[in-house]
Tab-separated table of C-alpha atoms in Angstrom:
chain	number	residue	atom	x	y	z
A	919	GLU	CA	129.086	108.003	63.162
A	920	PRO	CA	129.555	111.030	60.758
A	921	LEU	CA	127.665	110.668	57.478
A	922	SER	CA	128.599	112.140	54.075
A	923	GLN	CA	126.593	111.250	50.950
A	924	GLU	CA	126.246	113.072	47.612
A	925	LEU	CA	122.718	113.732	46.337
A	926	GLU	CA	121.715	114.693	42.783
A	927	VAL	CA	118.735	117.061	42.636
A	928	GLN	CA	117.037	117.366	39.267
A	929	ASP	CA	115.644	120.676	37.963
A	930	ILE	CA	112.006	119.577	37.865
A	931	ASP	CA	108.836	120.559	39.694
A	932	ALA	CA	107.885	117.015	40.719
A	933	HIS	CA	108.600	115.603	44.188
A	934	GLN	CA	111.959	113.907	44.360
A	935	LEU	CA	112.789	110.966	46.691
A	936	PHE	CA	116.247	110.203	47.966
A	937	ARG	CA	117.434	107.085	49.762
A	938	ILE	CA	120.021	107.741	52.430
A	939	ILE	CA	121.675	104.731	53.982
A	940	VAL	CA	122.795	105.259	57.577
A	941	ARG	CA	124.510	102.959	60.014
A	942	ARG	CA	123.057	102.873	63.530
A	943	LEU	CA	125.721	103.126	66.202
A	944	ARG	CA	123.625	102.582	69.337
A	945	PHE	CA	120.634	100.400	70.166
A	946	GLN	CA	118.240	100.703	73.062
A	947	CYS	CA	118.716	97.731	75.382
A	948	GLU	CA	116.551	96.728	78.342
A	949	PHE	CA	118.153	94.388	80.864
A	950	VAL	CA	115.772	92.829	83.424
A	951	LEU	CA	117.461	92.544	86.824
A	952	ARG	CA	115.901	90.283	89.455
A	953	SER	CA	116.810	88.678	92.749
A	954	ARG	CA	116.818	84.923	93.230
A	955	PHE	CA	113.138	85.093	94.160
A	956	ASP	CA	112.157	87.405	91.313
A	957	GLU	CA	112.189	90.658	93.261
A	958	PRO	CA	113.004	93.612	90.944
A	959	VAL	CA	116.259	95.514	91.429
A	960	ARG	CA	114.598	98.904	91.917
A	961	ARG	CA	116.153	102.370	91.616
A	962	CYS	CA	119.724	101.093	91.526
A	963	PRO	CA	122.553	103.025	89.748
A	964	PHE	CA	124.562	101.266	87.047
A	965	THR	CA	127.350	101.962	84.550
A	966	VAL	CA	128.188	100.172	81.306
A	967	ARG	CA	131.856	100.449	80.309
A	968	SER	CA	133.763	99.575	77.137
A	969	ASN	CA	136.970	100.955	75.605
A	970	GLY	CA	136.963	104.116	77.682
A	971	ILE	CA	133.246	104.734	77.188
A	972	ALA	CA	131.040	104.858	80.306
A	973	ILE	CA	127.252	105.098	80.071
A	974	SER	CA	125.347	105.481	83.355
A	975	GLY	CA	121.750	105.171	84.408
A	976	VAL	CA	119.322	104.018	87.128
A	977	THR	CA	117.078	100.959	87.031
A	978	SER	CA	113.303	101.485	86.973
A	979	ASP	CA	110.816	100.549	89.698
A	980	GLY	CA	110.270	97.357	87.730
A	981	GLY	CA	113.962	96.481	87.899
A	982	VAL	CA	114.742	97.237	84.238
A	983	ALA	CA	117.996	98.912	83.195
A	984	THR	CA	117.295	100.846	79.980
A	985	VAL	CA	120.370	102.124	78.138
A	986	GLU	CA	121.520	102.866	74.559
A	987	LEU	CA	124.662	100.872	73.747
A	988	PRO	CA	126.970	100.435	70.762
A	989	THR	CA	127.515	97.045	69.226
A	990	GLY	CA	130.083	94.787	70.776
A	991	THR	CA	130.874	93.307	74.177
A	992	MET	CA	130.798	95.496	77.277
A	993	VAL	CA	130.735	95.125	81.057
A	994	PHE	CA	127.601	96.097	83.023
A	995	HIS	CA	128.380	97.284	86.565
A	996	LEU	CA	125.507	97.417	89.076
A	997	GLU	CA	126.462	99.994	91.712
A	998	PRO	CA	124.017	99.850	94.662
A	999	ASP	CA	124.556	102.200	97.588
A	1000	ALA	CA	125.167	101.079	101.157
A	1001	THR	CA	121.454	101.044	102.036
A	1002	SER	CA	120.464	98.887	99.070
A	1003	ALA	CA	119.474	95.248	99.506
A	1004	PHE	CA	121.559	94.223	96.503
A	1005	VAL	CA	125.198	93.219	96.101
A	1006	ALA	CA	127.414	95.106	93.616
A	1007	THR	CA	127.429	92.955	90.481
A	1008	SER	CA	129.314	92.950	87.162
A	1009	PHE	CA	128.491	90.913	84.065
A	1010	GLU	CA	129.178	91.009	80.336
A	1011	VAL	CA	126.580	92.275	77.869
A	1012	GLU	CA	126.681	91.846	74.103
A	1013	VAL	CA	124.929	93.948	71.489
A	1014	LYS	CA	124.788	92.514	67.953
A	1015	GLU	CA	124.759	94.356	64.614
A	1016	ASN	CA	120.994	93.810	64.255
A	1017	GLY	CA	120.297	95.307	67.695
A	1018	ASP	CA	119.736	92.038	69.543
A	1019	PHE	CA	121.373	91.951	72.957
A	1020	LEU	CA	122.214	89.501	75.723
A	1021	PRO	CA	121.497	88.744	78.502
A	1022	LEU	CA	117.782	89.551	78.570
A	1023	ARG	CA	117.653	88.812	82.289
A	1024	GLN	CA	120.288	88.790	85.010
A	1025	GLU	CA	120.035	87.461	88.560
A	1026	VAL	CA	121.466	89.725	91.269
A	1027	GLU	CA	122.490	88.506	94.699
A	1028	THR	CA	121.149	90.180	97.827
A	1029	LYS	CA	122.984	91.070	101.023
A	1030	SER	CA	122.883	89.200	104.316
A	1031	VAL	CA	122.709	91.811	107.049
A	1032	ASN	CA	121.755	92.227	110.681
A	1033	VAL	CA	118.025	93.016	110.732
A	1034	GLN	CA	116.213	94.337	113.797
A	1035	LEU	CA	112.723	92.917	114.287
A	1036	ASN	CA	110.424	95.159	116.317
A	1037	LEU	CA	107.592	93.026	117.697
A	1038	ILE	CA	104.414	94.884	118.594
A	1039	THR	CA	100.851	93.954	119.468
A	1040	PRO	CA	97.946	95.115	117.267
A	1041	ASP	CA	97.340	98.083	119.590
A	1042	GLY	CA	100.885	99.330	118.987
A	1043	GLU	CA	102.417	98.248	122.298
A	1044	PRO	CA	105.796	96.428	122.346
A	1045	ALA	CA	105.584	92.630	122.565
A	1046	PRO	CA	108.250	91.717	125.150
A	1047	PHE	CA	109.620	88.207	125.734
A	1048	CYS	CA	107.855	86.691	122.747
A	1049	ASP	CA	109.295	83.283	121.814
A	1050	PHE	CA	109.200	82.608	118.079
A	1051	ASN	CA	110.907	80.661	115.314
A	1052	LEU	CA	112.416	82.018	112.119
A	1053	LYS	CA	113.177	79.748	109.185
A	1054	ALA	CA	114.244	80.263	105.575
A	1055	ARG	CA	111.367	79.169	103.367
A	1056	PHE	CA	113.636	77.892	100.592
A	1057	SER	CA	117.054	76.243	100.538
A	1058	GLN	CA	119.946	77.490	98.422
A	1059	ASP	CA	118.843	75.448	95.427
A	1060	GLY	CA	115.396	77.084	95.504
A	1061	THR	CA	113.471	74.053	96.793
A	1062	MET	CA	111.188	74.124	99.823
A	1063	SER	CA	113.279	74.137	102.985
A	1064	ASN	CA	111.671	71.353	105.012
A	1065	ASP	CA	114.810	70.064	106.706
A	1066	THR	CA	116.496	73.380	107.469
A	1067	PRO	CA	116.524	73.981	111.244
A	1068	ALA	CA	114.649	77.025	112.474
A	1069	LEU	CA	116.184	79.746	114.622
A	1070	SER	CA	114.607	79.978	118.077
A	1071	LEU	CA	114.492	83.624	119.134
A	1072	ARG	CA	113.013	85.748	121.910
A	1073	SER	CA	112.280	89.449	121.958
A	1074	ASP	CA	113.722	91.611	124.740
A	1075	GLU	CA	111.752	93.759	127.169
A	1076	GLY	CA	111.158	96.308	124.419
A	1077	GLY	CA	109.957	93.721	121.907
A	1078	ARG	CA	113.208	93.885	119.893
A	1079	VAL	CA	115.460	91.171	118.533
A	1080	SER	CA	118.327	91.252	116.001
A	1081	VAL	CA	119.109	88.466	113.564
A	1082	VAL	CA	121.141	88.061	110.368
A	1083	LEU	CA	118.806	87.662	107.367
A	1084	ALA	CA	119.281	87.450	103.628
A	1085	LEU	CA	117.403	90.443	102.253
A	1086	LEU	CA	114.522	89.870	99.833
A	1087	GLU	CA	114.437	86.168	100.610
A	1088	PRO	CA	111.306	84.573	102.113
A	1089	TYR	CA	111.286	83.560	105.772
A	1090	ILE	CA	108.628	81.856	107.871
A	1091	PHE	CA	107.838	83.606	111.164
A	1092	SER	CA	105.970	81.415	113.643
A	1093	VAL	CA	104.809	81.777	117.226
A	1094	HIS	CA	103.985	78.507	118.932
A	1095	PRO	CA	102.870	78.396	122.581
A	1096	THR	CA	105.795	77.005	124.548
A	1097	HIS	CA	104.141	76.806	127.943
A	1098	VAL	CA	100.819	76.917	129.722
A	1099	GLY	CA	99.196	80.350	129.685
A	1100	CYS	CA	101.361	81.621	126.839
A	1101	GLU	CA	101.241	85.396	126.423
A	1102	TYR	CA	100.919	85.327	122.633
A	1103	MET	CA	98.649	83.542	120.181
A	1104	GLN	CA	99.833	80.841	117.847
A	1105	GLN	CA	100.440	82.290	114.399
A	1106	GLU	CA	102.538	81.731	111.308
A	1107	PHE	CA	103.203	83.785	108.184
A	1108	SER	CA	105.839	84.305	105.498
A	1109	PHE	CA	107.630	87.576	104.817
A	1110	LEU	CA	110.603	89.088	103.030
A	1111	THR	CA	112.172	92.491	103.480
A	1112	ASP	CA	114.710	94.847	101.919
A	1113	ARG	CA	115.096	96.873	105.122
A	1114	GLN	CA	117.368	96.527	108.131
A	1115	SER	CA	114.570	97.295	110.596
A	1116	ILE	CA	111.046	95.927	110.320
A	1117	THR	CA	107.927	95.782	112.482
A	1118	VAL	CA	106.172	92.478	113.116
A	1119	VAL	CA	102.670	92.336	114.603
A	1120	VAL	CA	102.034	89.524	117.087
A	1121	ALA	CA	98.698	89.014	118.810
A	1122	ARG	CA	98.210	88.505	122.520
A	1123	SER	CA	96.333	85.436	123.626
A	1124	VAL	CA	92.957	86.204	125.177
A	1125	LEU	CA	93.798	85.248	128.764
A	1126	GLY	CA	97.501	84.547	129.217
A	1127	MET	CA	98.689	83.211	132.556
A	1128	ILE	CA	96.119	83.294	135.385
A	1129	GLN	CA	97.914	83.808	138.680
A	1130	GLU	CA	95.149	83.395	141.264
A	1131	GLU	CA	93.901	80.039	142.553
A	1132	ASN	CA	90.197	80.930	142.875
A	1133	VAL	CA	88.778	82.705	139.849
A	1134	VAL	CA	85.393	83.847	138.567
A	1135	PHE	CA	85.199	84.225	134.787
A	1136	VAL	CA	82.696	86.974	133.905
A	1137	ILE	CA	81.966	86.776	130.165
A	1138	ASP	CA	80.096	89.394	128.138
A	1139	VAL	CA	77.703	87.594	125.763
A	1140	SER	CA	75.761	90.621	124.563
A	1141	GLY	CA	74.918	91.055	120.883
A	1142	SER	CA	78.110	92.941	120.053
A	1143	MET	CA	80.170	89.970	121.294
A	1144	GLN	CA	78.679	87.618	118.697
A	1145	VAL	CA	81.622	88.076	116.314
A	1146	TYR	CA	84.190	87.210	119.005
A	1147	LEU	CA	82.293	84.639	121.045
A	1148	GLU	CA	83.759	81.494	119.482
A	1149	ASP	CA	87.314	82.689	120.140
A	1150	VAL	CA	86.401	83.628	123.705
A	1151	LYS	CA	84.828	80.215	124.338
A	1152	SER	CA	87.921	78.473	122.995
A	1153	ALA	CA	90.201	80.638	125.138
A	1154	VAL	CA	88.217	79.944	128.318
A	1155	ASN	CA	88.093	76.207	127.575
A	1156	LEU	CA	91.831	76.145	126.914
A	1157	ALA	CA	92.556	77.991	130.171
A	1158	LEU	CA	90.397	75.563	132.129
A	1159	VAL	CA	92.194	72.558	130.659
A	1160	GLN	CA	95.751	73.879	130.774
A	1161	GLN	CA	95.660	75.938	133.957
A	1162	PHE	CA	92.975	74.319	136.129
A	1163	HIS	CA	92.886	70.612	135.260
A	1164	GLN	CA	94.584	68.487	137.935
A	1165	MET	CA	95.237	71.620	139.967
A	1166	GLN	CA	93.996	72.490	143.445
A	1167	ARG	CA	92.102	75.456	142.037
A	1168	HIS	CA	88.491	76.621	142.127
A	1169	PHE	CA	86.465	78.479	139.540
A	1170	ASN	CA	83.060	79.600	138.357
A	1171	LEU	CA	81.672	80.970	135.100
A	1172	VAL	CA	79.184	83.822	134.796
A	1173	THR	CA	77.836	85.061	131.471
A	1174	PHE	CA	75.999	88.349	131.298
A	1175	THR	CA	73.810	90.469	129.077
A	1176	GLU	CA	71.180	92.535	130.881
A	1177	GLY	CA	71.135	89.710	133.436
A	1178	GLN	CA	73.542	86.979	134.502
A	1179	ILE	CA	73.662	83.206	134.111
A	1180	GLU	CA	75.905	81.321	136.532
A	1181	PHE	CA	77.526	77.970	135.889
A	1182	ARG	CA	77.345	77.099	139.614
A	1183	ASP	CA	76.033	78.845	142.725
A	1184	ASP	CA	79.572	79.137	144.092
A	1185	LEU	CA	83.147	78.383	143.104
A	1186	VAL	CA	83.755	74.673	142.496
A	1187	PRO	CA	86.945	72.578	142.475
A	1188	ALA	CA	88.599	71.944	139.104
A	1189	THR	CA	87.669	68.260	138.885
A	1190	PRO	CA	87.415	66.596	135.450
A	1191	ARG	CA	83.637	66.420	135.794
A	1192	ASN	CA	83.297	70.097	136.698
A	1193	LEU	CA	85.630	71.136	133.900
A	1194	GLU	CA	83.721	69.112	131.321
A	1195	ASP	CA	80.429	70.560	132.545
A	1196	ALA	CA	81.895	74.057	132.417
A	1197	MET	CA	82.981	73.575	128.813
A	1198	ARG	CA	79.511	72.328	127.890
A	1199	PHE	CA	78.132	75.423	129.608
A	1200	CYS	CA	80.404	77.575	127.417
A	1201	GLN	CA	79.531	75.632	124.296
A	1202	HIS	CA	75.806	76.230	124.682
A	1203	THR	CA	76.217	79.931	125.424
A	1204	GLN	CA	74.814	82.230	122.746
A	1205	ALA	CA	75.193	85.962	122.259
A	1206	GLY	CA	72.372	88.478	122.127
A	1207	GLY	CA	70.842	91.427	123.943
A	1208	GLY	CA	72.314	94.349	125.819
A	1209	SER	CA	75.166	94.512	128.312
A	1210	ASN	CA	74.936	95.349	132.010
A	1211	LEU	CA	78.526	95.157	133.207
A	1212	ALA	CA	77.793	96.952	136.471
A	1213	ALA	CA	75.316	94.304	137.650
A	1214	ALA	CA	77.623	91.481	136.548
A	1215	VAL	CA	80.614	92.820	138.493
A	1216	ARG	CA	78.532	93.517	141.596
A	1217	ASN	CA	77.181	89.973	141.431
A	1218	ALA	CA	80.690	88.500	141.065
A	1219	PHE	CA	81.813	90.109	144.320
A	1220	ARG	CA	79.293	87.986	146.230
A	1221	PHE	CA	81.546	84.949	145.716
A	1222	LYS	CA	83.513	85.220	148.943
A	1223	LYS	CA	86.126	82.605	147.986
A	1224	ALA	CA	87.118	84.443	144.826
A	1225	GLU	CA	90.593	85.912	144.616
A	1226	ALA	CA	90.114	87.297	141.121
A	1227	ILE	CA	87.226	88.335	138.881
A	1228	LEU	CA	88.230	88.033	135.237
A	1229	VAL	CA	85.977	90.166	133.001
A	1230	ILE	CA	86.017	89.535	129.231
A	1231	THR	CA	84.209	92.176	127.166
A	1232	ASP	CA	84.430	94.351	124.076
A	1233	GLY	CA	83.824	97.380	126.273
A	1234	LYS	CA	80.539	98.320	124.604
A	1235	THR	CA	78.890	98.890	127.932
A	1236	GLU	CA	78.707	101.770	130.359
A	1237	VAL	CA	81.405	102.128	133.001
A	1238	SER	CA	80.160	105.066	135.031
A	1239	GLU	CA	81.672	106.848	138.011
A	1240	ASP	CA	78.909	105.310	140.097
A	1241	LEU	CA	80.043	101.819	139.047
A	1242	LEU	CA	83.661	102.601	139.906
A	1243	THR	CA	82.577	103.819	143.338
A	1244	GLN	CA	80.512	100.681	143.929
A	1245	VAL	CA	83.382	98.449	142.800
A	1246	LYS	CA	85.730	100.187	145.218
A	1247	VAL	CA	83.287	99.602	148.060
A	1248	HIS	CA	82.772	95.937	147.145
A	1249	TYR	CA	86.520	95.429	146.761
A	1250	LEU	CA	87.340	96.888	150.164
A	1251	GLY	CA	84.523	94.893	151.761
A	1252	HIS	CA	85.444	91.588	150.145
A	1253	PRO	CA	87.158	89.139	152.552
A	1254	ARG	CA	89.852	88.296	149.997
A	1255	ARG	CA	90.029	91.661	148.252
A	1256	ALA	CA	89.240	90.009	144.909
A	1257	LYS	CA	91.030	91.774	142.062
A	1258	VAL	CA	89.147	92.659	138.886
A	1259	HIS	CA	91.191	91.802	135.798
A	1260	THR	CA	89.680	93.147	132.575
A	1261	VAL	CA	90.191	91.827	129.053
A	1262	GLY	CA	89.226	94.414	126.416
A	1263	ILE	CA	88.594	93.021	122.935
A	1264	ASN	CA	89.374	95.360	120.011
A	1265	CYS	CA	89.292	98.513	122.112
A	1266	VAL	CA	91.047	101.414	120.383
A	1267	PRO	CA	94.050	102.557	122.457
A	1268	GLY	CA	93.423	105.735	124.407
A	1269	ARG	CA	89.680	105.843	123.726
A	1270	ILE	CA	86.928	105.878	126.327
A	1271	LYS	CA	86.250	102.131	126.311
A	1272	GLN	CA	89.841	101.171	126.933
A	1273	ARG	CA	90.349	103.852	129.579
A	1274	ALA	CA	87.187	102.739	131.380
A	1275	LEU	CA	88.269	99.093	131.537
A	1276	GLN	CA	91.734	100.148	132.676
A	1277	SER	CA	90.226	102.235	135.463
A	1278	LEU	CA	88.016	99.345	136.552
A	1279	ALA	CA	91.039	97.032	136.824
A	1280	HIS	CA	93.455	99.471	138.449
A	1281	LEU	CA	90.864	100.388	141.075
A	1282	THR	CA	91.191	96.869	142.534
A	1283	GLN	CA	94.940	96.389	141.925
A	1284	GLY	CA	94.005	94.259	138.924
A	1285	SER	CA	95.387	94.272	135.390
A	1286	PHE	CA	94.014	95.315	132.001
A	1287	ARG	CA	94.710	93.161	128.948
A	1288	SER	CA	94.177	94.543	125.443
A	1289	VAL	CA	93.336	91.806	122.929
A	1290	CYS	CA	92.750	92.086	119.210
A	1291	LEU	CA	90.580	89.439	117.542
A	1292	GLU	CA	89.316	88.943	114.025
A	1293	GLN	CA	85.579	89.040	113.655
A	1294	ASP	CA	84.004	85.665	113.058
A	1295	THR	CA	81.119	85.233	110.647
A	1296	PHE	CA	77.763	84.035	111.859
A	1297	VAL	CA	77.938	80.718	109.985
A	1298	PRO	CA	79.034	77.623	111.939
A	1299	VAL	CA	82.740	76.878	111.861
A	1300	ALA	CA	83.695	73.918	109.682
A	1301	ALA	CA	84.842	70.756	111.380
A	1302	GLY	CA	88.543	70.731	112.153
A	1303	GLN	CA	89.057	74.495	111.830
A	1304	LYS	CA	88.662	75.462	115.456
A	1305	VAL	CA	88.253	73.400	118.607
A	1306	LYS	CA	85.222	74.407	120.657
A	1307	GLY	CA	85.395	71.771	123.381
A	1308	ILE	CA	88.026	69.455	124.771
A	1309	ASP	CA	87.442	65.890	125.899
A	1310	LEU	CA	89.286	65.457	129.169
A	1311	LEU	CA	88.665	61.747	129.250
A	1312	ASP	CA	90.933	60.890	126.320
A	1313	GLN	CA	93.702	63.262	127.507
A	1314	GLN	CA	93.993	64.828	124.023
A	1315	TYR	CA	94.219	68.521	124.642
A	1316	VAL	CA	94.074	70.356	121.329
A	1317	THR	CA	94.623	74.095	121.217
A	1318	THR	CA	92.658	76.414	118.961
A	1319	ASP	CA	93.860	77.142	115.464
A	1320	GLU	CA	94.128	80.916	115.646
A	1321	ASP	CA	94.851	82.901	112.510
A	1322	THR	CA	97.486	85.596	112.352
A	1323	ILE	CA	96.023	88.844	113.640
A	1324	THR	CA	97.390	91.525	111.380
A	1325	ASP	CA	94.211	92.977	109.955
A	1326	ALA	CA	91.718	92.643	112.777
A	1327	VAL	CA	88.893	95.136	112.591
A	1328	LEU	CA	88.921	97.576	115.457
A	1329	GLU	CA	85.965	99.541	116.645
A	1330	ASP	CA	85.164	102.915	115.101
A	1331	PRO	CA	87.739	105.365	116.525
A	1332	TYR	CA	84.955	107.867	117.028
A	1333	SER	CA	82.522	105.857	119.088
A	1334	GLU	CA	79.171	107.144	120.226
A	1335	ASP	CA	80.610	108.065	123.627
A	1336	ASP	CA	83.422	110.037	121.980
A	1337	ARG	CA	81.044	111.859	119.663
A	1338	LEU	CA	78.953	112.957	122.615
A	1339	GLN	CA	82.032	114.396	124.288
A	1340	ARG	CA	83.151	116.114	121.112
């Protein structure tokens, strides 16, 4: 406020001190604005009004509204725009004569809006027809939401699904296999969002549904496959139990490095004894050495009963034009025209390795499946973390405990083959 005070100045050379008493009209106030789950109210306009006075500002990235206010009681108006996650809120603030103010912290409600979830695989492709559950992590009183029913949802052909969510509130997203040969891996994670469109990464299972009745599994066990081998073993074991047990189907397993090791000399029926022996065969398989995919595929075509050859590899092997020509010849000469289905582990989309495996599959009317796996360490897996074998005799079929694949390490985008071409 205006100040007027008389001062008496003496006619002396010494320094003179004067005490001027002023009355402060405004005090700097910092109001902390948070959501129910302590998310800051960022970059949100506000206005404080009192007796015809309006003071405006914008909250900081930390959700703090800093404003100079006079003493007294005023009304704080939070004025979020239409795209904000927060609800317009008004509350009283009080500034005392000594500069103290209340409230120090204010909770702000968030909007419930229609949010579009865009489900994609780690290689960036849409994840169509993915069945998943969505559940609020906490109830309205802030306690863990154990009894709240989950929403059962399914993505459309483009991997999209819309659902009403409370913004900036935690939800649990979970994919649980609902049928044999499920397309997507089991995974579960928590998330919250302030956006009306988000992208969710879901990982494909290694094998998915196997359509053919007579199948040869051709498994790359070269040195580069060491970091993925445990997951591959579990996936093959699970497929044998879920898709071959008690079925009139036949199978064989072939592992390859520079050479091949066959489980049996020919395809065998999926009896409990054969399945248990096959899983023991997988369990004792170790990785190491080079990779001769060409020889392994040629050898697989000698199984005349086979309707499909399912190749699992990380693609770190040569797929030459000569191999493609040979595969075409073997395919056309095979009595059942056995298709070659390829599973490429952590192959960068559009790079040479993925294109080569795609060409190998499409040449025989087969399919290519891009899979992203986390790299295992070389130490043994602790008991209970991951199932390596399944006992058919006790009828307890336990699936593997796969982690969420959101940060799997892909191969170097500029592989040796690419560098040579560049």
